[in-house]
Coordinates of C-alpha atoms and ligand atoms in Angstrom, one line a residue:
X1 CA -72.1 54.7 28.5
X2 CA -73.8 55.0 32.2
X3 CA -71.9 54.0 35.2
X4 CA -72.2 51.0 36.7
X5 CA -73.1 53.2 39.9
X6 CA -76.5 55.0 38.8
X7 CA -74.5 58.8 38.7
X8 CA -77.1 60.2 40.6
X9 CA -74.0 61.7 42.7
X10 CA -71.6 64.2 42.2
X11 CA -68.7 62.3 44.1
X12 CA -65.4 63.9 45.2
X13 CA -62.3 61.9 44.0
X14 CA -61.8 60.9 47.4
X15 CA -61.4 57.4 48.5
X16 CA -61.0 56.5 52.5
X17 CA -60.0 52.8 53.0
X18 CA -60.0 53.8 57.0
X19 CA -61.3 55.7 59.8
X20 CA -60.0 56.8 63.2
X21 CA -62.2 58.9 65.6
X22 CA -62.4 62.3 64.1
X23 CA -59.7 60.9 61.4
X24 CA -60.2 59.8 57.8
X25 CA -57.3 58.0 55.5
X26 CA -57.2 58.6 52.3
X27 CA -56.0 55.6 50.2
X28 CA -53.0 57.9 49.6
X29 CA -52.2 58.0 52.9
X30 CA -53.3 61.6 53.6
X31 CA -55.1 62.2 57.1
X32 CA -58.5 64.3 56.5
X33 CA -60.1 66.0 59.5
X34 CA -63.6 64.6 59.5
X35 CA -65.9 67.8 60.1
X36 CA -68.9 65.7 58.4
X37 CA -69.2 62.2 60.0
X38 CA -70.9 61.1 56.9
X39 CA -73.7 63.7 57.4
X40 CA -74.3 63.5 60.8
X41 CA -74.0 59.5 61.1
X42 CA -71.2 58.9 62.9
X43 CA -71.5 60.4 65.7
X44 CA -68.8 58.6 68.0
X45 CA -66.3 59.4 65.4
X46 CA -65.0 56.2 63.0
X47 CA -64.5 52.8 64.9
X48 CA -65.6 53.7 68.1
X49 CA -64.5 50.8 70.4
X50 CA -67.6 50.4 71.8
X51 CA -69.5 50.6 68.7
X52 CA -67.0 48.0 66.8
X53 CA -68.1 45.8 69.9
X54 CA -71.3 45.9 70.3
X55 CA -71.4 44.9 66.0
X56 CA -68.4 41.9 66.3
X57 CA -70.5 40.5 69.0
X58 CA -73.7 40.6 67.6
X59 CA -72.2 39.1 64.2
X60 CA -70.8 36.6 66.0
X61 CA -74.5 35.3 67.4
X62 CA -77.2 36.1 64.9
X63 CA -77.3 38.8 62.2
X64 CA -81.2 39.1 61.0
X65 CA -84.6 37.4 62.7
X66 CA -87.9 38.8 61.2
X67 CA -90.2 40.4 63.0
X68 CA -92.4 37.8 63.1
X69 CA -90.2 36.4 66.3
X70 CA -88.9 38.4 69.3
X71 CA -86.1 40.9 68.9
X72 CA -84.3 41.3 72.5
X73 CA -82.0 44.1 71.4
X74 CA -84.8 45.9 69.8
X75 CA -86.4 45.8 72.9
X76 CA -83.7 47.4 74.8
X77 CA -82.8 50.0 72.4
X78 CA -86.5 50.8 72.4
X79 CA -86.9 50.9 76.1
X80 CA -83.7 52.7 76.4
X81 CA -85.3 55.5 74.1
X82 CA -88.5 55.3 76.1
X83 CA -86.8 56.1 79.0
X84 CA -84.9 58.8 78.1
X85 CA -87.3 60.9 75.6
X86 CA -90.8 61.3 75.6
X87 CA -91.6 58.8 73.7
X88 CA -94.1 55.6 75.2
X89 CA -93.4 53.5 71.5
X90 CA -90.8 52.9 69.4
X91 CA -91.0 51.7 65.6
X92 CA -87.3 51.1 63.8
X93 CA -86.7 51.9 60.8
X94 CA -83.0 51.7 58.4
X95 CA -82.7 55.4 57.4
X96 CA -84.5 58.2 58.0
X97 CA -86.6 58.6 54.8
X98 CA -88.1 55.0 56.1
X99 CA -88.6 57.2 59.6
X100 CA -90.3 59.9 57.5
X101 CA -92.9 57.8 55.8
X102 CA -94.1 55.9 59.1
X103 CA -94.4 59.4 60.7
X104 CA -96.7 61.0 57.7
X105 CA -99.1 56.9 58.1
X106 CA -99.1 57.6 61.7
X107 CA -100.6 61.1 61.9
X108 CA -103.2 60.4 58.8
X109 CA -104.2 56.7 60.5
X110 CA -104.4 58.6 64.1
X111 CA -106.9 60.9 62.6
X112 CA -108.9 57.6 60.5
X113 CA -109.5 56.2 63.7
X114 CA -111.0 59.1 65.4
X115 CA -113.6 59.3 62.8
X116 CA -111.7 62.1 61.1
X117 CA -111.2 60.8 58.0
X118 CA -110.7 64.1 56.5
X119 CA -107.6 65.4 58.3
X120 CA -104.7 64.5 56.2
X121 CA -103.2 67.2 55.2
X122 CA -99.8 67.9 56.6
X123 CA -98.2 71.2 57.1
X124 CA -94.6 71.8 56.1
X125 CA -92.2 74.5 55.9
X126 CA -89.4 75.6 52.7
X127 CA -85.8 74.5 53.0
X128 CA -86.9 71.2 54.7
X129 CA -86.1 68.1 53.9
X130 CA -87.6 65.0 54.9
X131 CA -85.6 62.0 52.3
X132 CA -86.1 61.4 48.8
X133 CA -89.5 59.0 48.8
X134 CA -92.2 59.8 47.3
X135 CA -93.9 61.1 50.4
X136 CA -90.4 62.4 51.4
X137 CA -90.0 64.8 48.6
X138 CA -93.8 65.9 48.4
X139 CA -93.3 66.9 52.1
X140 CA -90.6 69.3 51.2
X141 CA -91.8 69.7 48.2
X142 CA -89.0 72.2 46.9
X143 CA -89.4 72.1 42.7
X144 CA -85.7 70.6 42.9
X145 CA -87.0 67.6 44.2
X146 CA -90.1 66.9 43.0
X147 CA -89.2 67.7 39.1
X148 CA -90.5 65.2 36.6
X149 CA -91.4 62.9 39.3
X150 CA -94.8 63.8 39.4
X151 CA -97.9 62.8 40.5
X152 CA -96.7 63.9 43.7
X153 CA -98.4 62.6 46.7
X154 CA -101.3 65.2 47.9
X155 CA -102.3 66.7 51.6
X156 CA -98.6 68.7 52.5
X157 CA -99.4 72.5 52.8
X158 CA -96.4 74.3 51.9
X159 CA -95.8 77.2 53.9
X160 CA -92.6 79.9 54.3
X161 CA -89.7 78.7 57.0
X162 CA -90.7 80.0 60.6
X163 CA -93.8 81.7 58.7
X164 CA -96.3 81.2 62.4
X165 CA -99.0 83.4 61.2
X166 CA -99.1 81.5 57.8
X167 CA -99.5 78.2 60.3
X168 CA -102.4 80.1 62.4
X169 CA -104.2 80.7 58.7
X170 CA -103.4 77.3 57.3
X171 CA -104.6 75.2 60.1
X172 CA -108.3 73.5 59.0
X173 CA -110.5 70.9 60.1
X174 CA -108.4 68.9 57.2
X175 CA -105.1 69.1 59.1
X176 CA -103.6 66.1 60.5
X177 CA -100.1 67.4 61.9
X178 CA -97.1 70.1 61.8
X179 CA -93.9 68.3 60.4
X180 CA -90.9 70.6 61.2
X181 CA -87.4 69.9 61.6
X182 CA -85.9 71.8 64.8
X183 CA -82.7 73.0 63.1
X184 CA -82.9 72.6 59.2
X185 CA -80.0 70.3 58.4
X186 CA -79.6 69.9 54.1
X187 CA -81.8 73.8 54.2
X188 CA -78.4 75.4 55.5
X189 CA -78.1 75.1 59.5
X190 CA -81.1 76.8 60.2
X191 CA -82.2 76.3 63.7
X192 CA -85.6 77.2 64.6
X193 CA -85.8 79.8 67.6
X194 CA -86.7 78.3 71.3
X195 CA -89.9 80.6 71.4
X196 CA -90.8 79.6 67.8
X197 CA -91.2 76.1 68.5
X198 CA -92.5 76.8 72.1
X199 CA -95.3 78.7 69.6
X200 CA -96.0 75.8 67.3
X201 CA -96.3 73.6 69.7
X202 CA -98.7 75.6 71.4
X203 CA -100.5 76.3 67.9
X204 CA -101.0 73.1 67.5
X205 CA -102.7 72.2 71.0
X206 CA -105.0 74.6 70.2
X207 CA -106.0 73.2 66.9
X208 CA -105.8 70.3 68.7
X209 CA -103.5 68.5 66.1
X210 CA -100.5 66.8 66.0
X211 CA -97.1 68.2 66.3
X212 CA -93.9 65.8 64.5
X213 CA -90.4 66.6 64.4
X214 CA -87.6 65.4 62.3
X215 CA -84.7 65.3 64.1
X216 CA -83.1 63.2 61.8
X217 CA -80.6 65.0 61.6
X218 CA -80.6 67.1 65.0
X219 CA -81.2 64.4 67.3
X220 CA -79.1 62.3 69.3
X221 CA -76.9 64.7 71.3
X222 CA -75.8 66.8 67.9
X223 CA -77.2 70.4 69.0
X224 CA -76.1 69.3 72.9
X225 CA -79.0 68.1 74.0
X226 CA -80.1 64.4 73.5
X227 CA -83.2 65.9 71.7
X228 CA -83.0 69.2 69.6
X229 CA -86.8 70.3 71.3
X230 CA -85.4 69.7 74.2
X231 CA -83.8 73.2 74.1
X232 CA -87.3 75.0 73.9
X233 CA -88.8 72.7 76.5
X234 CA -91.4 71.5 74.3
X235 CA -92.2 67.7 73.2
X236 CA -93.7 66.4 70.1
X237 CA -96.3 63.8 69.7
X238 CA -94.3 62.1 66.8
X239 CA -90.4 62.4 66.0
X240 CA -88.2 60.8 63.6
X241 CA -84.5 59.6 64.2
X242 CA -81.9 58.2 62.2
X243 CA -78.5 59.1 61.0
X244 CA -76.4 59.5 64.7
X245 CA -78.6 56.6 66.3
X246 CA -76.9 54.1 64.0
X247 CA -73.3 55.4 64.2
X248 CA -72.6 54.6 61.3
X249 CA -74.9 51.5 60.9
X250 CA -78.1 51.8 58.9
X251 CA -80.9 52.7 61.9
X252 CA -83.8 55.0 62.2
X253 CA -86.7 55.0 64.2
X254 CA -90.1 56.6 65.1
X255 CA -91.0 57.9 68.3
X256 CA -94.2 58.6 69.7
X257 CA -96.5 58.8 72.2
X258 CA -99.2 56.2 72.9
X259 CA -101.8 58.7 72.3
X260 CA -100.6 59.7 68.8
X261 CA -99.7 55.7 68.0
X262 CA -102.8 54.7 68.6
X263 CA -103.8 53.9 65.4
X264 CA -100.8 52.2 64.9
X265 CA -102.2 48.1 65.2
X266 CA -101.0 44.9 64.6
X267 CA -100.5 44.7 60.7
X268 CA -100.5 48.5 59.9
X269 CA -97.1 48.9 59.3
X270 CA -93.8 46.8 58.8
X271 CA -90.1 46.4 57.2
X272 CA -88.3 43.2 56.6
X273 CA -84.8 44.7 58.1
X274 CA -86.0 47.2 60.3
X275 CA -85.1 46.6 64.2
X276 CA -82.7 43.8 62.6
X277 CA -79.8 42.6 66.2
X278 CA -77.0 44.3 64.2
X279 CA -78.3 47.8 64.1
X280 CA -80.0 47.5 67.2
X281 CA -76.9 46.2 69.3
X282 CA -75.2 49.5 68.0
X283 CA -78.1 51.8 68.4
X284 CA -77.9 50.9 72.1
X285 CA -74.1 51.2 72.4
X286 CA -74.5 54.5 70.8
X287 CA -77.7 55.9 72.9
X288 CA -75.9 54.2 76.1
X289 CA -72.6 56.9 75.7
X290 CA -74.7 59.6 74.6
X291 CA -76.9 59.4 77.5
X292 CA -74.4 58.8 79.7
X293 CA -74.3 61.7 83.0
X294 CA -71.8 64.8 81.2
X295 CA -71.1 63.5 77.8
X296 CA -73.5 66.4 76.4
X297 CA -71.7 68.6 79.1
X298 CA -68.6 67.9 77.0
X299 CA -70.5 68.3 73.7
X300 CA -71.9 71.4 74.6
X301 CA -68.4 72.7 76.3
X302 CA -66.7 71.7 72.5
X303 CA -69.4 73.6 70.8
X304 CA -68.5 76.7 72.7
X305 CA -65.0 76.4 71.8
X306 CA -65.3 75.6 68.2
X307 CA -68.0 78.4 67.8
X308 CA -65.2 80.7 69.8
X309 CA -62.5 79.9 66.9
X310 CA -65.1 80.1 64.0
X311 CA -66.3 83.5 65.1
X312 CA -62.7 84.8 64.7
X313 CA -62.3 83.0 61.7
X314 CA -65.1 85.2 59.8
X315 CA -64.3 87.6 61.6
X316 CA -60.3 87.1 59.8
X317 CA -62.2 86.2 56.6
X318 CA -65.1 88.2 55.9
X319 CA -64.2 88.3 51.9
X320 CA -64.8 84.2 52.5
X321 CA -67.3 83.8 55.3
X322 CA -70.7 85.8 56.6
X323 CA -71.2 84.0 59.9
X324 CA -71.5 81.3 62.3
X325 CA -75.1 79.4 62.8
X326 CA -76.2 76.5 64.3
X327 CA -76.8 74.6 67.7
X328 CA -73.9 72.3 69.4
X329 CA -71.8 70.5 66.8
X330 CA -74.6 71.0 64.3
X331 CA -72.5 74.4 63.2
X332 CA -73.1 76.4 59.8
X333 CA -70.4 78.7 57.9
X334 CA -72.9 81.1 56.0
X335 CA -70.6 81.6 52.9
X336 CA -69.8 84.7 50.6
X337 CA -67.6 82.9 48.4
X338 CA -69.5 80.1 47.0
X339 CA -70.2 77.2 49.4
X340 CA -68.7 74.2 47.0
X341 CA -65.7 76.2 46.1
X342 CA -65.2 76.2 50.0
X343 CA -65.8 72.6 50.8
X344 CA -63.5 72.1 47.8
X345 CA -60.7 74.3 49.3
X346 CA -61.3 72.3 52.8
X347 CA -60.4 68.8 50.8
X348 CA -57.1 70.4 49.6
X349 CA -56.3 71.6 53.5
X350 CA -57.2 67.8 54.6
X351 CA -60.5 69.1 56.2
X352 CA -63.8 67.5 55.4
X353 CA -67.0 69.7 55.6
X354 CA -70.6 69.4 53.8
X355 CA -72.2 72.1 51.9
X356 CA -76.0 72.9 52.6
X357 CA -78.4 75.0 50.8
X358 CA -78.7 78.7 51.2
X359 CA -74.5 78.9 50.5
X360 CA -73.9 77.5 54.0
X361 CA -70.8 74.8 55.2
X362 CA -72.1 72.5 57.2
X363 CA -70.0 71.3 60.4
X364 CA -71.1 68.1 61.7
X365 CA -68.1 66.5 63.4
X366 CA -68.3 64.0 65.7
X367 CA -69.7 64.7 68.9
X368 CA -66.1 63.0 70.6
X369 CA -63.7 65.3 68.8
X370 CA -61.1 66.7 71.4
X371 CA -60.3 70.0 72.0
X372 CA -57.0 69.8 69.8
X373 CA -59.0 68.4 67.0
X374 CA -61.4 71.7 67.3
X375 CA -57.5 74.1 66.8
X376 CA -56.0 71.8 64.1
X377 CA -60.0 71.7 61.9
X378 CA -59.8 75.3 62.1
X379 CA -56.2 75.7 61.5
X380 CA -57.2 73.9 58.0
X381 CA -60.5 75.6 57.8
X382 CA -58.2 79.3 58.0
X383 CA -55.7 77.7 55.6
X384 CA -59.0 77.0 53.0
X385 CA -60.2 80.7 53.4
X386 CA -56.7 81.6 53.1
X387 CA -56.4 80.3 49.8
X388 CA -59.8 81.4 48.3
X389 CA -59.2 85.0 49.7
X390 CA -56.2 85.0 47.6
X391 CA -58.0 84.6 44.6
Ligands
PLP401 C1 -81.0 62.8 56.1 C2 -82.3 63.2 56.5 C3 -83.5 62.5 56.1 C4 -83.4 61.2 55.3 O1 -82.7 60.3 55.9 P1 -82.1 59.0 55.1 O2 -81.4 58.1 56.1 O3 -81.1 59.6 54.1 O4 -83.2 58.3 54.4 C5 -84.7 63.0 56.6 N1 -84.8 64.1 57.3 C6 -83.7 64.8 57.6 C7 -83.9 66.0 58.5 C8 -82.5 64.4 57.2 O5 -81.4 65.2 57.5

C-alpha cells in the first residue's frame, strides 16, 4: 500500500522535534551537529532570535495580502537586495525552482521584445541542477531527472561542466543566455574557477547575450561573499536566490538588471504567495545580519579553520576521504568510501552532513557556527571515518 507521504524520498529514521543554532534534537533526546542546515536553508543556524522575531511579529499583524495591493516588506527586502547586489529589480519567488523558471521567461521574453524571437535556446552545463520543474529538469537535463517525464521542454544546449570552448562553438544567433551555477551545489561541491567565470562572462558580452547564475544555493554569504560571483569580480545580468534568503522560511527571488528585465511588464509573470509579509519580514532579518560590516569576515575566518581541520582529517583518513573542495562554508568531502555510507556513519557520531553527486559530502553548516562547533563537527566527522576505516 503507498504512503500517505508520496515516497518519492529516501528518508533517514531521524526525527528533530527542535533546533538550537548549529544544534538539532532528536526526539530521543540525542544532540546532532547540524553540518547541513536543511541544504543550505538555514543559514543563521535553527531559531535565530532575530529570525523568530522578525516571523512572531509579522504573524501577529498580517500573514498573506496578494499582489494585487502593496507589499511594504517586499519592498524593503527588495530594496535591501538592490542595494547591496547588482541587481536594479527584484521578483520573489517561494523556492528556488520557482526562481529558476522566472529566470529561463525572462531571458527568452528579453529576446521577444528585441525582435529576436528566435533566441531561446539556453546553454547549460552537466552536474547542474536547477529544481525539479519541468523547465528545471530540462535545464539540467541529466537522464536521472528527465526519465519518463518526457516531452521535455526544448531550447537548453547541454554542454560538459567548465567545457569554454564547447560555449565559444555552441553560441548561435538562437542563444538567449548562459545558465551556470557558480559552485555546483547537488553536482558535488564543484566551484567554478574565478578566471572561468571571468571567461563566460566575457564570452557572453561578446555574443552579446545574457549571462544568469543560480546561486540558489551559493548565495547569500555561503562561499564568504554575499554573492558567489562576487569572488571573480564579475556580475550577471540575471541570478536566482532561494534557500539561505529564507532562513528557513520558504523564499526565493530573481534578480536582475533593468536592462535584462525589460521585458518583464505588467501581467507577464506572477505567484499567489510569492513576496507574501511572512517570508519577506525574515528575508530582511536574514539579508540585514548577513550584510552586516564583518559577518562574512567571520564566515570566511570559520571557513579557513574548518578547511584547516578537514585537510588533516583526509589527510588521517585517506582509506575514507580524497579531499577537501568547496568555497566558505559551502565545503565538499570528495569520498573513497561510498558517500551514503559516510553520511550514514556521521548520523551514528551525531553529525549531520548531505551527500552530493560525484561521491562527495556536502558541508553546509550554518554560516554562525562557532569555532568550538567547527573542533567538536570534526571530532564526530574523525569518529565516522574512524569507524568506516575499520571495516
Ligand atoms: C535547491 C536548488 C534549486 C531548487 O530550489 P528549490 O527551493 O528546491 O525549488 C535550484 N538550483 C540550485 C542550485 C539549488 O541548489
Amino acid at each position: 500500500m503507498i504512503p500517505s507521504v508520496l515516497p518519492t524520498y529516501n528518508r533517514a529514521p531521524l526525527n528533530f522535534e527542535k533546533g538550537e543554532g548549529a544544534w538539532l534534537i532528536e526526539k530521543d533526546g540525542r544532540r546532532f551537529l547540524d553540518l547541513g542546515s536543511g541544504i543550505a536553508v538555514n543559514a543563521l543556524g535553527h531559531a535565530h532570535p532575530a529570525l523568530v522575531e522578525a516571523l512572531t511579529d509579522q504573524a501577529q499583524k498580517l500573514w498573506h495580502v496578494s499582489n494585487l495591493y502593496e507589499i511594504p516588506q517586499q519592498q524593503a527586502l527588495a530594496d535591501k537586495l538592490v542595494e547591496t547586489s547588482f541587481a536594479d529589480t527584484v521578483f520573489f519567488t517561494n523556492s528556488g525552482t520557482e526562481a529558476c523558471e522566472l529566470a529561463v521567461k525572462m531571458a527568452r521574453k528579453y529576446w521577444f521584445e528585441k525582435d529576436q524571437p528566435e533566441r531561446v535556446d539556453i546553454i547549460t552545463y552537466s552536474g547542474s541542477f536547477h529544481g525539479r520543474s519541468s523547465a528545471g529538469i530540462a535545464a539540467a537535463g541529466s537522464e536521472k531527472m528527465v526519465h519518463g517525464f518526457g516531452p521535455i521542454l526544448g531550447g537548453f544546449v547541454h554542454l560538459d561542466w567548465l567545457d569554454l570552448e564547447a560555449t565559444k562553438e555552441a553560441i548561435s544567433d538562437k542563444t538567449a543566455a548562459v545558465l551556470v551555477e557558480p559552485v555546483q551545489g547537488e553536482g558535488g561541491i564543484r566551484p567554478m574557477p574565478d578566471a572561468d567565470l571571468k571567461a563566460l562572462r566575457a564570452l557572453c558580452d561578446e555574443a552579446g547575450i545574457l549571462l544568469i547564475l543560480d546561486e540558489v544555493q551559493c548565495g547569500v554569504g555561503r562561499t564568504g561573499r554575499l554573492f558567489a560571483h562576487e569572488w571573480a569580480g564579475i556580475t550577471p545580468d540575471i541570478m536566482m536566490v532561494a534557500k539561505g534568503i529564507g532562513g528557513g522560511f520558504p523564499l526565493g527571488a530573481v534578480l536582475a538588471t533593468e536592462e535584462a528585465a525589460s521585458g518583464m511588464t505588467a501581467g507577464t509573470h506572477g505567484s499567489t504567495y510569492g513576496g507574501n509579509p511572512l517570508g519577506c519580514a525574515v528575508g530582511k532579518a536574514v539579508l540585514d545580519i548577513v550584510s552586516a560590516p564583518g559577518f562574512l569576515d567571520g564566515v570566511n575566518a570559520r571557513s579557513g579553520l574548518l578547511r584547516q581541520r578537514l585537510e588533516g582529517l583526509v589527510a588521517s583518513y585517506p582509506d575514507v576521504f580524497e579531499g577537501v573542495r568547496g568555497a566558505g562554508l559551502m565545503l565538499g568531502l570528495k569520498c573513497v568510501k561510498p558517500a551514503g555510507d559516510v553520511v550514514q556513519a556521521g548520523y551514528d557520531a551525531q553529525v549531520i552532513t548531505v551527500p552530493a553527486a560525484d561521491n562527495v559530502v556536502r558541508l553546509l553548516p550554518p554560516l554562525t557556527l562557532s569555532d568550538a562547533e567547527i573542533h567538536e563537527a570534526v571530532d564526530r566527522l574523525e569518529q565516522a571515518a574512524q569507524s568506516l576505516q575499520a571495516d
